[in-house]
Coordinates of C-alpha atoms and ligand atoms in Angstrom, one line a residue:
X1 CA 0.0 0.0 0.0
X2 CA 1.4 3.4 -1.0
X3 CA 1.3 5.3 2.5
X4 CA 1.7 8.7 1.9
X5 CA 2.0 11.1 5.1
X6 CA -1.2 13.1 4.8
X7 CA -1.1 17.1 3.8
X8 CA -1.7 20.1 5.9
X9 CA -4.8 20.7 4.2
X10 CA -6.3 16.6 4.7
X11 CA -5.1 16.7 8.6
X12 CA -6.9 20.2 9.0
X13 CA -10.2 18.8 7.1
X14 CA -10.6 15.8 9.0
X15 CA -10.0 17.8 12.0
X16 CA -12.8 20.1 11.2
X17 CA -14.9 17.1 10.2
X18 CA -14.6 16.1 14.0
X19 CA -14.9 19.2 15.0
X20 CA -18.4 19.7 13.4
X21 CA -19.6 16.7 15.2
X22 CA -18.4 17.3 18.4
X23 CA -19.8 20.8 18.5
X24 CA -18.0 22.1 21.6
X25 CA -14.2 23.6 19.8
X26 CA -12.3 26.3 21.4
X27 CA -11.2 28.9 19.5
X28 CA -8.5 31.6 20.0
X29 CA -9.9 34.5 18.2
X30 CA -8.1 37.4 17.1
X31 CA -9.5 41.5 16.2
X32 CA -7.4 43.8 15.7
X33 CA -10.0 46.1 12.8
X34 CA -9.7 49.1 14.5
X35 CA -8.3 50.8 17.8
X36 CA -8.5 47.2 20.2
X37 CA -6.2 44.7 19.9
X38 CA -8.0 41.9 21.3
X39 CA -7.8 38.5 22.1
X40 CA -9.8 35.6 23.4
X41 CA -10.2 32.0 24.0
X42 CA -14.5 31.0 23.4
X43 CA -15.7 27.3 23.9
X44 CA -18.8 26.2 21.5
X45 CA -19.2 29.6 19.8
X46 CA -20.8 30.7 23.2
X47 CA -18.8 30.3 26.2
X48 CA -15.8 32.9 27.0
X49 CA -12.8 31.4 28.6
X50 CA -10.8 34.4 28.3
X51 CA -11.1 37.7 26.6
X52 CA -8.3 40.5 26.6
X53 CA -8.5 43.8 25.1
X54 CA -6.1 46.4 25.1
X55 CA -7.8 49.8 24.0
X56 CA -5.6 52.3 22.1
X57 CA -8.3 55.4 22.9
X58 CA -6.0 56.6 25.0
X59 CA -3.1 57.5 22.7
X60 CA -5.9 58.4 19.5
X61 CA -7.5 61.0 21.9
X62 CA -4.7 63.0 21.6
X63 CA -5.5 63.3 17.8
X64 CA -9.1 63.8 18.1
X65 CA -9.9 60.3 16.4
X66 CA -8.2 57.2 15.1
X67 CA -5.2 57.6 13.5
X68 CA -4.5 54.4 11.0
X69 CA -0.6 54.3 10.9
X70 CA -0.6 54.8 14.7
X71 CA -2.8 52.1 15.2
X72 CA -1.2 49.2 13.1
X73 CA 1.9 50.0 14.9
X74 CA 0.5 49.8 18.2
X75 CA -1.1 46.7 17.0
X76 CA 2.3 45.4 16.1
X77 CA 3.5 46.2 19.8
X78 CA 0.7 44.7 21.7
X79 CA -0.6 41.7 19.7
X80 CA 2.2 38.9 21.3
X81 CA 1.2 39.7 24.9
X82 CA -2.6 40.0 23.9
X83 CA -2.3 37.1 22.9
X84 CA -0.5 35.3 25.1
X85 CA -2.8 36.7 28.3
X86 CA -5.6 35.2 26.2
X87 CA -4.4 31.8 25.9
X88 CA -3.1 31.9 29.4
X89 CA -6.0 33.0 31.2
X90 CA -8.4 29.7 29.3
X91 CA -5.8 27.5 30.5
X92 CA -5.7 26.2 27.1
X93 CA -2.6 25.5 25.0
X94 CA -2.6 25.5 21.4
X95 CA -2.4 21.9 20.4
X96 CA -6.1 21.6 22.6
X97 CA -7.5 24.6 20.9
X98 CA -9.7 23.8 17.5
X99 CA -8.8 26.8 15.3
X100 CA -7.4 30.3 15.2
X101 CA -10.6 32.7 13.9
X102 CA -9.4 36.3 13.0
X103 CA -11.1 39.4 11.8
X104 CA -10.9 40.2 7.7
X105 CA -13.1 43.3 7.4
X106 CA -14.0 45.5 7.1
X107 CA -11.8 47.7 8.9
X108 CA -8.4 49.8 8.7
X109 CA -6.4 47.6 6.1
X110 CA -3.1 47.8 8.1
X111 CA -5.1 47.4 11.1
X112 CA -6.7 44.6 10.0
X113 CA -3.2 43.1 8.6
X114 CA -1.4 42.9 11.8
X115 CA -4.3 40.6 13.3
X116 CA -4.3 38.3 9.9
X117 CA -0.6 37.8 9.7
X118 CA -0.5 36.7 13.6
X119 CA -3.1 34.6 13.1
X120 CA -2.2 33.0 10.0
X121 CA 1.9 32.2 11.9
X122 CA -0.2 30.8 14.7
X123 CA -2.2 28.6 12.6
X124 CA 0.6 27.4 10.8
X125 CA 3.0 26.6 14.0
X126 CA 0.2 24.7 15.8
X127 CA -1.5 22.6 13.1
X128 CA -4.7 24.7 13.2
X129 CA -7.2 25.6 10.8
X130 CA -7.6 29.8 10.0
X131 CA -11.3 30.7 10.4
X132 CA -11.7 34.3 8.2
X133 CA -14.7 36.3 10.3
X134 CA -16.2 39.3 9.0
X135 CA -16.7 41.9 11.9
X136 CA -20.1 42.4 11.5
X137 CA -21.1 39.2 11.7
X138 CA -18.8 39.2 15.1
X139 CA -21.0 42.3 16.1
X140 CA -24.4 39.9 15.3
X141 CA -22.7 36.6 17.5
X142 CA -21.8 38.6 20.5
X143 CA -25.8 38.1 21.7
X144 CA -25.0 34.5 21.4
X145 CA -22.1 34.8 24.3
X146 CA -24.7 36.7 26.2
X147 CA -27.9 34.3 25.3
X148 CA -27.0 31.0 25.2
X149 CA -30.8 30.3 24.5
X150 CA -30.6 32.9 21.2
X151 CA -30.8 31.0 17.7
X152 CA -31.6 32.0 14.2
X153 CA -33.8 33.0 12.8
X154 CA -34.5 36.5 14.2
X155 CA -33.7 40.1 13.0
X156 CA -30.7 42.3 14.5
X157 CA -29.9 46.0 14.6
X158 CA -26.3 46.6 13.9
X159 CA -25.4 50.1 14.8
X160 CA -21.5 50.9 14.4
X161 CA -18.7 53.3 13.8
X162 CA -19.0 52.0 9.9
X163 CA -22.5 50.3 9.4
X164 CA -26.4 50.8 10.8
X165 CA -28.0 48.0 9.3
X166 CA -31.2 46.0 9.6
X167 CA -30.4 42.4 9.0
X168 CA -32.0 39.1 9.3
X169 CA -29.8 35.9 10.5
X170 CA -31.3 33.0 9.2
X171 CA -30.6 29.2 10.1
X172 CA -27.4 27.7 8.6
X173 CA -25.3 30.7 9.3
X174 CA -26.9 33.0 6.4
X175 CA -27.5 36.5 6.9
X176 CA -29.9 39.2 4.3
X177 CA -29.6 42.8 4.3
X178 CA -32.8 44.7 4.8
X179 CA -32.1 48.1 5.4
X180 CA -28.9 50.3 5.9
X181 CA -28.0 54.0 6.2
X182 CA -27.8 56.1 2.7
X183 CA -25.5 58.3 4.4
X184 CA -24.0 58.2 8.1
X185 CA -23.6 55.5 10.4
X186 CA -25.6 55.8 13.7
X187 CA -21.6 56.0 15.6
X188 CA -20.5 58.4 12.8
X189 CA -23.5 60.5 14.0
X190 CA -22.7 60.4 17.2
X191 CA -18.9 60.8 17.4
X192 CA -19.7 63.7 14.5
X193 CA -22.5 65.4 16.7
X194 CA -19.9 65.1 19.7
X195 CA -17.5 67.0 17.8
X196 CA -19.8 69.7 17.2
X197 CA -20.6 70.2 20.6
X198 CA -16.9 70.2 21.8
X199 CA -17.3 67.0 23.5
X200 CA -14.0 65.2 23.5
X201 CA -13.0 61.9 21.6
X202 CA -14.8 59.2 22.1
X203 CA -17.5 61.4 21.4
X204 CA -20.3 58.7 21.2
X205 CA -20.4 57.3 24.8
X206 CA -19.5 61.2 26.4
X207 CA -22.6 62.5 24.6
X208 CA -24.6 59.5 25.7
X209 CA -23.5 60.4 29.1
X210 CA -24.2 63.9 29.0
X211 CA -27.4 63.2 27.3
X212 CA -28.8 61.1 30.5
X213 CA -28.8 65.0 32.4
X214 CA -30.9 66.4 29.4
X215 CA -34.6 67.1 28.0
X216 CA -34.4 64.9 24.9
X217 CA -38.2 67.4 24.0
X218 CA -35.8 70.4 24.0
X219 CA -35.2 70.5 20.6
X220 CA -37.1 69.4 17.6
X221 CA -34.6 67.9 15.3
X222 CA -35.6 66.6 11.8
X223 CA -36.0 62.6 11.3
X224 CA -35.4 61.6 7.7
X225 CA -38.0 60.0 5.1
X226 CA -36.7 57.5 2.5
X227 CA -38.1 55.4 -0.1
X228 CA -36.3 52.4 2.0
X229 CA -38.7 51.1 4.3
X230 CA -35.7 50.0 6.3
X231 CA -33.2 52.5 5.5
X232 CA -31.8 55.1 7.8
X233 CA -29.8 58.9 6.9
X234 CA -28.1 60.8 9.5
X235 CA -26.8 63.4 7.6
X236 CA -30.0 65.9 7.5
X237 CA -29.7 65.6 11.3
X238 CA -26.0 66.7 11.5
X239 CA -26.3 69.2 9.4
X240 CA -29.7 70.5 11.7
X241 CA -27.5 70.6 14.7
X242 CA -24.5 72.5 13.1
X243 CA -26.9 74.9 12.0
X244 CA -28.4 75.4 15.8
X245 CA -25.0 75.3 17.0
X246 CA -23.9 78.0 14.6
X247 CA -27.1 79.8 15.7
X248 CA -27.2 79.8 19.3
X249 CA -23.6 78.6 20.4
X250 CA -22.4 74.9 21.6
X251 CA -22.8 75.9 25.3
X252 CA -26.4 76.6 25.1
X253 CA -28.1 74.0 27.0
X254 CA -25.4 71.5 26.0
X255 CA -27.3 69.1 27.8
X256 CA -30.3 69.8 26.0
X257 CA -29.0 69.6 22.7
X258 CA -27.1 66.3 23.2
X259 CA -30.3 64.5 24.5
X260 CA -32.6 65.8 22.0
X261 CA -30.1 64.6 18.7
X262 CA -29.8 61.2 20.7
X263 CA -33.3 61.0 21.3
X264 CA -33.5 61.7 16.9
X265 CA -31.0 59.0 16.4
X266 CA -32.4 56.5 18.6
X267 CA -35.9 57.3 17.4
X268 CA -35.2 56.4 13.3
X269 CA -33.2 52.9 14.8
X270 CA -35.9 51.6 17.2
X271 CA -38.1 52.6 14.9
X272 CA -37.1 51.2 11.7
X273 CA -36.4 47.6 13.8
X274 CA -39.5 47.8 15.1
X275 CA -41.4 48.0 12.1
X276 CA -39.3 45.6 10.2
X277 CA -40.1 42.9 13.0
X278 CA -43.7 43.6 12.8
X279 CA -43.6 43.6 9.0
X280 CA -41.9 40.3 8.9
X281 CA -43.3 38.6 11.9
X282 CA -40.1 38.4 13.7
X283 CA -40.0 36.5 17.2
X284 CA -36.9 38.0 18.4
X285 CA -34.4 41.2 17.8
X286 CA -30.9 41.5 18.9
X287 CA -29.0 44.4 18.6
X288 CA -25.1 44.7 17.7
X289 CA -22.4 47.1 17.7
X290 CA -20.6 49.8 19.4
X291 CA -23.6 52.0 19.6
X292 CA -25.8 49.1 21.1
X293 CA -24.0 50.4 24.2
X294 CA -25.6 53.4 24.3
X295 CA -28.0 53.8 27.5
X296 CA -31.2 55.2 25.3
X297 CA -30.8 52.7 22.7
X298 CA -30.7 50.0 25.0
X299 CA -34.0 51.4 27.0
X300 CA -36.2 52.4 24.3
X301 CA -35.8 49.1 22.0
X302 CA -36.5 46.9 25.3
X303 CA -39.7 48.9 26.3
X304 CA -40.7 49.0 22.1
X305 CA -39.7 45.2 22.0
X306 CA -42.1 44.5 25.0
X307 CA -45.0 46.4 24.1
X308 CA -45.1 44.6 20.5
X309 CA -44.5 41.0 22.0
X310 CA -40.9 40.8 20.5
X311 CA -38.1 39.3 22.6
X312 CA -35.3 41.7 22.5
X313 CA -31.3 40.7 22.9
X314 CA -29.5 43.3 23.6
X315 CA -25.4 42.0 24.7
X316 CA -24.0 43.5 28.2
X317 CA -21.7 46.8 27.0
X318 CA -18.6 44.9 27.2
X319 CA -19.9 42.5 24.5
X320 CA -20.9 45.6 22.6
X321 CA -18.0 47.4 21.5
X322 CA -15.3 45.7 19.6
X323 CA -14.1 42.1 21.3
X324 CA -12.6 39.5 20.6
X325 CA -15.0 37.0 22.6
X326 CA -17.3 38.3 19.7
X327 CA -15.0 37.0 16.7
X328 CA -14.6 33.5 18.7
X329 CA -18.7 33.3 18.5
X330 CA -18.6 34.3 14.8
X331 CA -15.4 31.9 14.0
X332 CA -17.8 29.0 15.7
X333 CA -20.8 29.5 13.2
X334 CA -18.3 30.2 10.3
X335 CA -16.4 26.3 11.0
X336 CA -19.6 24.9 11.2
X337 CA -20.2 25.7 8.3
X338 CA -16.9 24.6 7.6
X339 CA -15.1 27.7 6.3
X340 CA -11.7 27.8 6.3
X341 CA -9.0 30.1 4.8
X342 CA -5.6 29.0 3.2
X343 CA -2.7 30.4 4.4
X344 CA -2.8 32.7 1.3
X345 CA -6.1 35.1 3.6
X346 CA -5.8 38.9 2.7
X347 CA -7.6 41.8 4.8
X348 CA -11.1 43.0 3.3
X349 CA -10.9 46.2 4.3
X350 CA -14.1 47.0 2.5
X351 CA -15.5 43.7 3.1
X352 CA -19.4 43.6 1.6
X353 CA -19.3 39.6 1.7
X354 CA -21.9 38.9 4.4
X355 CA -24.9 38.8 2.9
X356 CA -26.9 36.8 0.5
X357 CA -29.2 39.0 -1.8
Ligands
LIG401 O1 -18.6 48.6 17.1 P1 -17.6 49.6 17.5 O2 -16.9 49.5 18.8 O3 -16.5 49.8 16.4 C1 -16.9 49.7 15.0 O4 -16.9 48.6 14.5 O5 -17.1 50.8 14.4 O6 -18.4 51.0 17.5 C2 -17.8 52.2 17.7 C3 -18.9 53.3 17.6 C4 -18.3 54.7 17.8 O7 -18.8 55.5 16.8 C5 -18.7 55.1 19.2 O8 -18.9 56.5 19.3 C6 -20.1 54.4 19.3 O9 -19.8 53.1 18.7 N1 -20.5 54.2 20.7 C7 -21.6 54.9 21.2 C8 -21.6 54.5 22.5 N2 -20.6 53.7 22.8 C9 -19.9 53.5 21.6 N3 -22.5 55.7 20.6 C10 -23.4 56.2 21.4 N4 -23.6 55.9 22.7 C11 -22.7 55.1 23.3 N5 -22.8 54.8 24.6
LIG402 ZN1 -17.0 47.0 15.6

């Protein structure tokens, strides 16, 4: 008999073919899209054994935002011990974990490139298969860390820096677009409307803060109409505010203003969910993203969930803004369906793959 030792490639597809029976691999998961270099060790798709994140805000705030070619570099500087905490604190080692999942886009391409390159040397030393995730779709499996109960189908709010979309998960790990912004993202809005008002960076969460002293009636910004039943636009909104601001001075009831442009944002995204769950007979909404941490959001969509008998998922805050744990869920549902990348995996920065039409 001719016994030839088998391939990388045959050892890593019989290993997933196990793997997809026995339904309970850890991952090491890997982000690194944006500011957070992030790291973390997730059991089933659902259960965190560790999850580090090392925030760069600190060092961006001095530039007012996030500068690329400062956060690659401090990518570069941070990712080893990241990831060494992460696999430390799970108590696993490499040769027991199932696969190395890491984010592709979208995101800052350098960013992003740091995080693949790791992962793909990390894969290759220990035997593992490399598990391409796209971010948003970490945003979307964060509820299932968070809800163990939570399975498709149901709708989910994404509301990020980069995207506000209205999407449906559907079983076997398939997601459709129904609605997105024509303009702005919800965070965009935010961090743009924070600027405006001389709030420092990270403008989103400060505002949302501020907002919570505030009469959200104060002011009657505009909320936009589209042709999209489930479409959003921020930019009418922005521009309202720069022309009250222009008119009457950022110190004038900063409060006010701040709570009243959240209360407009937060309005057009429980809104437009809302409707799309009642137009499709949805059972359950989750809601994903960095701007699922605001404190509005989260109260207005549970109270609008409740009063039109919709479960609503909304992750703890931590869960919220970019994780790790998050690309360890997504990297779960992605080997299931038994995706894998060769070693050959380039960043998306523009990613648009998620969704079938
Ligand atoms: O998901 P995320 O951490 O990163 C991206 O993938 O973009 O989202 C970051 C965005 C930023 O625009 C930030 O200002 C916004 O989420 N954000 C918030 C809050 N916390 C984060 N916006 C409003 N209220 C918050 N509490
Ligand atoms: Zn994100």
């Amino acid at each position: 008999m001719n016994n030839v030792a088998p391939t990388r490639e045959k050892a890593i597809a019989n290993k997933i073919e196990r793997l997809r029976q026995e339904n309970r691999a850890c991952l090491l998961a890997i982000e690194t899209s944006c500011d957070e270099t992030a790291a973390a060790v997730v059991e089933g798709g659902r259960v965190i054994r560790s999850s580090v994140v090392a925030s760069q805000m600190e060092t961006h705030a001095l530039y007012g935002g996030v500068v690329p070619e400062i956060a690659s570099r401090k990518h570069i500087e941070t990712i080893a011990q990241v990831v060494e905490r992460a696999l430390k604190e799970s108590g696993k080692t490499p040769q027991t974990l199932a696969g190395v999942a890491v984010t592709c886009g979208p995101g800052l391409v350098g960013a992003l490139l740091v995080g693949i390159n790791y992962a793909k040397a990390f894969a290759y030393a220990a035997g593992l298969p490399l598990i391409p995730v796209n971010h948003m779709e970490g945003h979307i499996c964060a509820n299932y860390i968070a809800y163990p109960e939570l399975a498709p189908p149901f709708l989910c709010l994404i509301a990020s820096g980069g995207h506000s979309q209205i999407i449906e998960a559907r079983i076997g790990g398939s997601y459709r677009l129904l609605g997105q912004t024509k303009d702005d993202a919800a965070g965009e809005a935010f961090d743009k409307a924070a600027r405006v008002l001389s709030i420092p960076y990270p403008g989103g969460p400060l505002l949302d803060e501020l907002a919570e002293a505030g009469d959200p009636n104060a002011i009657p910004f505009p909320r936009a109409k589209l042709d999209g039943r489930y479409d959003f636009s921020f930019s009418g909104l922005k521009t309202a505010l720069v022309r009250f601001v222009q008119k009457h001075g950022s110190d004038y009831g900063k409060a006010d203003i701040a709570a009243s442009f959240r209360k407009a944002v937060v309005d057009a995204l429980v809104d437009k969910t809302i409707l799309a769950a009642r137009e499709r007979n949805a059972a359950a909404i989750a809601v994903a993203g960095g701007v699922a941490a605001n404190r509005l959001l989260r109260r207005e969509m549970q109270k609008k969930a409740k009063q039109n008998g919709v479960a609503c998922y909304i992750p703890p805050v931590a869960l919220c803004t970019d994780n790790a744990a998050m690309i360890g869920a997504a990297g779960f549902v992605r080997l299931m369906c038994g995706e894998v990348a060769g070693l050959t995996l380039n960043a998306a920065p523009s990613d648009r793959g998620l969704f079938i039409t």
